[in-house]
């Protein structure tokens, strides 16, 4: 499948060689408000936005 016309899906989690584990995040209300605004704007789920931010944060830490 070509990606020339459609961008790659960035919100999809990378494939893992191990099973996933369910976790809970406790965030400040201000952060949840920002996430909810992005949910309305992008029509994505909270979990996909939180996962993307977590994954991007890990990438930044690994580069340092």
PDB file of N, CA and C in Angstrom, residues 12-62:
ATOM      1  N   UNK A  12      -0.768   4.955  16.023  1.00  0.00           N
ATOM      2  CA  UNK A  12      -0.735   3.514  16.243  1.00  0.00           C
ATOM      3  C   UNK A  12       0.511   3.145  17.036  1.00  0.00           C
ATOM      4  N   UNK A  13       0.327   2.328  18.058  1.00  0.00           N
ATOM      5  CA  UNK A  13       1.446   1.901  18.896  1.00  0.00           C
ATOM      6  C   UNK A  13       2.361   0.959  18.122  1.00  0.00           C
ATOM      7  N   UNK A  14       3.642   0.993  18.430  1.00  0.00           N
ATOM      8  CA  UNK A  14       4.563   0.087  17.739  1.00  0.00           C
ATOM      9  C   UNK A  14       4.308  -1.363  18.136  1.00  0.00           C
ATOM     10  N   UNK A  15       4.638  -2.286  17.261  1.00  0.00           N
ATOM     11  CA  UNK A  15       4.492  -3.710  17.548  1.00  0.00           C
ATOM     12  C   UNK A  15       5.489  -4.095  18.636  1.00  0.00           C
ATOM     13  N   UNK A  16       5.041  -4.921  19.563  1.00  0.00           N
ATOM     14  CA  UNK A  16       5.899  -5.383  20.644  1.00  0.00           C
ATOM     15  C   UNK A  16       6.037  -6.897  20.592  1.00  0.00           C
ATOM     16  N   UNK A  17       7.146  -7.391  21.086  1.00  0.00           N
ATOM     17  CA  UNK A  17       7.363  -8.834  21.146  1.00  0.00           C
ATOM     18  C   UNK A  17       6.794  -9.444  22.414  1.00  0.00           C
ATOM     19  N   UNK A  18       6.212  -8.620  23.257  1.00  0.00           N
ATOM     20  CA  UNK A  18       5.666  -9.100  24.521  1.00  0.00           C
ATOM     21  C   UNK A  18       4.233  -8.600  24.686  1.00  0.00           C
ATOM     22  N   UNK A  19       3.451  -9.231  25.560  1.00  0.00           N
ATOM     23  CA  UNK A  19       2.062  -8.773  25.761  1.00  0.00           C
ATOM     24  C   UNK A  19       2.014  -7.393  26.413  1.00  0.00           C
ATOM     25  N   UNK A  20       0.921  -6.707  26.187  1.00  0.00           N
ATOM     26  CA  UNK A  20       0.730  -5.381  26.779  1.00  0.00           C
ATOM     27  C   UNK A  20       0.062  -5.509  28.137  1.00  0.00           C
ATOM     28  N   UNK A  21       0.236  -4.503  28.961  1.00  0.00           N
ATOM     29  CA  UNK A  21      -0.326  -4.480  30.302  1.00  0.00           C
ATOM     30  C   UNK A  21      -1.152  -3.216  30.459  1.00  0.00           C
ATOM     31  N   UNK A  22      -2.335  -3.342  31.042  1.00  0.00           N
ATOM     32  CA  UNK A  22      -3.202  -2.191  31.268  1.00  0.00           C
ATOM     33  C   UNK A  22      -2.668  -1.383  32.442  1.00  0.00           C
ATOM     34  N   UNK A  23      -2.651  -0.051  32.288  1.00  0.00           N
ATOM     35  CA  UNK A  23      -2.182   0.839  33.357  1.00  0.00           C
ATOM     36  C   UNK A  23      -3.160   1.999  33.507  1.00  0.00           C
ATOM     37  N   UNK A  24      -3.072   2.680  34.643  1.00  0.00           N
ATOM     38  CA  UNK A  24      -3.899   3.863  34.891  1.00  0.00           C
ATOM     39  C   UNK A  24      -2.993   5.073  35.059  1.00  0.00           C
ATOM     40  N   UNK A  25      -3.392   6.196  34.472  1.00  0.00           N
ATOM     41  CA  UNK A  25      -2.661   7.451  34.605  1.00  0.00           C
ATOM     42  C   UNK A  25      -3.510   8.416  35.413  1.00  0.00           C
ATOM     43  N   UNK A  26      -2.902   9.073  36.369  1.00  0.00           N
ATOM     44  CA  UNK A  26      -3.562  10.117  37.128  1.00  0.00           C
ATOM     45  C   UNK A  26      -2.904  11.426  36.726  1.00  0.00           C
ATOM     46  N   UNK A  27      -3.693  12.303  36.114  1.00  0.00           N
ATOM     47  CA  UNK A  27      -3.176  13.555  35.585  1.00  0.00           C
ATOM     48  C   UNK A  27      -3.868  14.731  36.254  1.00  0.00           C
ATOM     49  N   UNK A  28      -3.201  15.887  36.303  1.00  0.00           N
ATOM     50  CA  UNK A  28      -3.856  17.096  36.816  1.00  0.00           C
ATOM     51  C   UNK A  28      -5.028  17.489  35.909  1.00  0.00           C
ATOM     52  N   UNK A  29      -6.016  18.148  36.498  1.00  0.00           N
ATOM     53  CA  UNK A  29      -7.190  18.556  35.722  1.00  0.00           C
ATOM     54  C   UNK A  29      -6.827  19.436  34.535  1.00  0.00           C
ATOM     55  N   UNK A  30      -5.827  20.281  34.701  1.00  0.00           N
ATOM     56  CA  UNK A  30      -5.427  21.165  33.599  1.00  0.00           C
ATOM     57  C   UNK A  30      -4.912  20.351  32.413  1.00  0.00           C
ATOM     58  N   UNK A  31      -4.173  19.282  32.685  1.00  0.00           N
ATOM     59  CA  UNK A  31      -3.655  18.427  31.615  1.00  0.00           C
ATOM     60  C   UNK A  31      -4.794  17.679  30.928  1.00  0.00           C
ATOM     61  N   UNK A  32      -5.771  17.221  31.711  1.00  0.00           N
ATOM     62  CA  UNK A  32      -6.925  16.528  31.135  1.00  0.00           C
ATOM     63  C   UNK A  32      -7.728  17.472  30.252  1.00  0.00           C
ATOM     64  N   UNK A  33      -7.840  18.734  30.657  1.00  0.00           N
ATOM     65  CA  UNK A  33      -8.548  19.719  29.843  1.00  0.00           C
ATOM     66  C   UNK A  33      -7.861  19.907  28.492  1.00  0.00           C
ATOM     67  N   UNK A  34      -6.528  19.951  28.506  1.00  0.00           N
ATOM     68  CA  UNK A  34      -5.783  20.079  27.253  1.00  0.00           C
ATOM     69  C   UNK A  34      -5.986  18.846  26.365  1.00  0.00           C
ATOM     70  N   UNK A  35      -5.964  17.676  26.979  1.00  0.00           N
ATOM     71  CA  UNK A  35      -6.163  16.433  26.224  1.00  0.00           C
ATOM     72  C   UNK A  35      -7.573  16.389  25.652  1.00  0.00           C
ATOM     73  N   UNK A  36      -8.581  16.780  26.448  1.00  0.00           N
ATOM     74  CA  UNK A  36      -9.962  16.784  25.966  1.00  0.00           C
ATOM     75  C   UNK A  36     -10.148  17.756  24.798  1.00  0.00           C
ATOM     76  N   UNK A  37      -9.469  18.897  24.848  1.00  0.00           N
ATOM     77  CA  UNK A  37      -9.547  19.849  23.734  1.00  0.00           C
ATOM     78  C   UNK A  37      -8.956  19.228  22.473  1.00  0.00           C
ATOM     79  N   UNK A  38      -7.854  18.497  22.623  1.00  0.00           N
ATOM     80  CA  UNK A  38      -7.243  17.836  21.474  1.00  0.00           C
ATOM     81  C   UNK A  38      -8.123  16.699  20.960  1.00  0.00           C
ATOM     82  N   UNK A  39      -8.826  16.015  21.872  1.00  0.00           N
ATOM     83  CA  UNK A  39      -9.764  14.946  21.482  1.00  0.00           C
ATOM     84  C   UNK A  39     -10.848  15.518  20.574  1.00  0.00           C
ATOM     85  N   UNK A  40     -11.426  16.653  20.972  1.00  0.00           N
ATOM     86  CA  UNK A  40     -12.478  17.275  20.161  1.00  0.00           C
ATOM     87  C   UNK A  40     -11.943  17.756  18.816  1.00  0.00           C
ATOM     88  N   UNK A  41     -10.726  18.291  18.833  1.00  0.00           N
ATOM     89  CA  UNK A  41     -10.138  18.854  17.622  1.00  0.00           C
ATOM     90  C   UNK A  41      -9.746  17.767  16.620  1.00  0.00           C
ATOM     91  N   UNK A  42      -9.206  16.656  17.105  1.00  0.00           N
ATOM     92  CA  UNK A  42      -8.660  15.628  16.218  1.00  0.00           C
ATOM     93  C   UNK A  42      -9.543  14.396  16.075  1.00  0.00           C
ATOM     94  N   UNK A  43     -10.617  14.297  16.873  1.00  0.00           N
ATOM     95  CA  UNK A  43     -11.520  13.137  16.844  1.00  0.00           C
ATOM     96  C   UNK A  43     -10.771  11.839  17.148  1.00  0.00           C
ATOM     97  N   UNK A  44      -9.839  11.904  18.095  1.00  0.00           N
ATOM     98  CA  UNK A  44      -9.097  10.730  18.553  1.00  0.00           C
ATOM     99  C   UNK A  44      -9.494  10.421  19.987  1.00  0.00           C
ATOM    100  N   UNK A  45      -9.079   9.293  20.503  1.00  0.00           N
ATOM    101  CA  UNK A  45      -9.401   8.921  21.882  1.00  0.00           C
ATOM    102  C   UNK A  45      -8.373   9.509  22.852  1.00  0.00           C
ATOM    103  N   UNK A  46      -8.795   9.627  24.099  1.00  0.00           N
ATOM    104  CA  UNK A  46      -7.875  10.086  25.140  1.00  0.00           C
ATOM    105  C   UNK A  46      -6.665   9.160  25.223  1.00  0.00           C
ATOM    106  N   UNK A  47      -6.933   7.856  25.189  1.00  0.00           N
ATOM    107  CA  UNK A  47      -5.844   6.901  25.361  1.00  0.00           C
ATOM    108  C   UNK A  47      -4.814   7.002  24.239  1.00  0.00           C
ATOM    109  N   UNK A  48      -5.254   7.280  23.015  1.00  0.00           N
ATOM    110  CA  UNK A  48      -4.283   7.396  21.925  1.00  0.00           C
ATOM    111  C   UNK A  48      -3.419   8.645  22.091  1.00  0.00           C
ATOM    112  N   UNK A  49      -4.016   9.723  22.561  1.00  0.00           N
ATOM    113  CA  UNK A  49      -3.257  10.961  22.776  1.00  0.00           C
ATOM    114  C   UNK A  49      -2.285  10.797  23.936  1.00  0.00           C
ATOM    115  N   UNK A  50      -2.734  10.194  25.029  1.00  0.00           N
ATOM    116  CA  UNK A  50      -1.853   9.964  26.181  1.00  0.00           C
ATOM    117  C   UNK A  50      -0.723   9.026  25.786  1.00  0.00           C
ATOM    118  N   UNK A  51      -1.033   7.976  25.055  1.00  0.00           N
ATOM    119  CA  UNK A  51      -0.011   7.035  24.610  1.00  0.00           C
ATOM    120  C   UNK A  51       1.012   7.694  23.711  1.00  0.00           C
ATOM    121  N   UNK A  52       0.546   8.543  22.804  1.00  0.00           N
ATOM    122  CA  UNK A  52       1.461   9.245  21.902  1.00  0.00           C
ATOM    123  C   UNK A  52       2.395  10.162  22.684  1.00  0.00           C
ATOM    124  N   UNK A  53       1.848  10.903  23.651  1.00  0.00           N
ATOM    125  CA  UNK A  53       2.677  11.803  24.465  1.00  0.00           C
ATOM    126  C   UNK A  53       3.688  11.023  25.289  1.00  0.00           C
ATOM    127  N   UNK A  54       3.261   9.898  25.838  1.00  0.00           N
ATOM    128  CA  UNK A  54       4.162   9.060  26.625  1.00  0.00           C
ATOM    129  C   UNK A  54       5.288   8.535  25.737  1.00  0.00           C
ATOM    130  N   UNK A  55       4.931   8.035  24.560  1.00  0.00           N
ATOM    131  CA  UNK A  55       5.921   7.480  23.636  1.00  0.00           C
ATOM    132  C   UNK A  55       6.901   8.552  23.167  1.00  0.00           C
ATOM    133  N   UNK A  56       6.390   9.738  22.841  1.00  0.00           N
ATOM    134  CA  UNK A  56       7.268  10.835  22.410  1.00  0.00           C
ATOM    135  C   UNK A  56       8.183  11.276  23.549  1.00  0.00           C
ATOM    136  N   UNK A  57       7.673  11.267  24.770  1.00  0.00           N
ATOM    137  CA  UNK A  57       8.489  11.619  25.931  1.00  0.00           C
ATOM    138  C   UNK A  57       9.621  10.628  26.139  1.00  0.00           C
ATOM    139  N   UNK A  58       9.346   9.341  25.932  1.00  0.00           N
ATOM    140  CA  UNK A  58      10.396   8.341  26.048  1.00  0.00           C
ATOM    141  C   UNK A  58      11.470   8.544  25.001  1.00  0.00           C
ATOM    142  N   UNK A  59      11.067   8.902  23.788  1.00  0.00           N
ATOM    143  CA  UNK A  59      12.042   9.127  22.725  1.00  0.00           C
ATOM    144  C   UNK A  59      12.949  10.301  23.079  1.00  0.00           C
ATOM    145  N   UNK A  60      12.403  11.346  23.648  1.00  0.00           N
ATOM    146  CA  UNK A  60      13.201  12.518  24.022  1.00  0.00           C
ATOM    147  C   UNK A  60      14.198  12.137  25.116  1.00  0.00           C
ATOM    148  N   UNK A  61      13.753  11.353  26.121  1.00  0.00           N
ATOM    149  CA  UNK A  61      14.637  10.937  27.198  1.00  0.00           C
ATOM    150  C   UNK A  61      15.764  10.050  26.685  1.00  0.00           C
ATOM    151  N   UNK A  62      15.481   9.188  25.722  1.00  0.00           N
ATOM    152  CA  UNK A  62      16.503   8.294  25.199  1.00  0.00           C
ATOM    153  C   UNK A  62      17.571   9.058  24.415  1.00  0.00           C
TER     154      UNK A  62
END
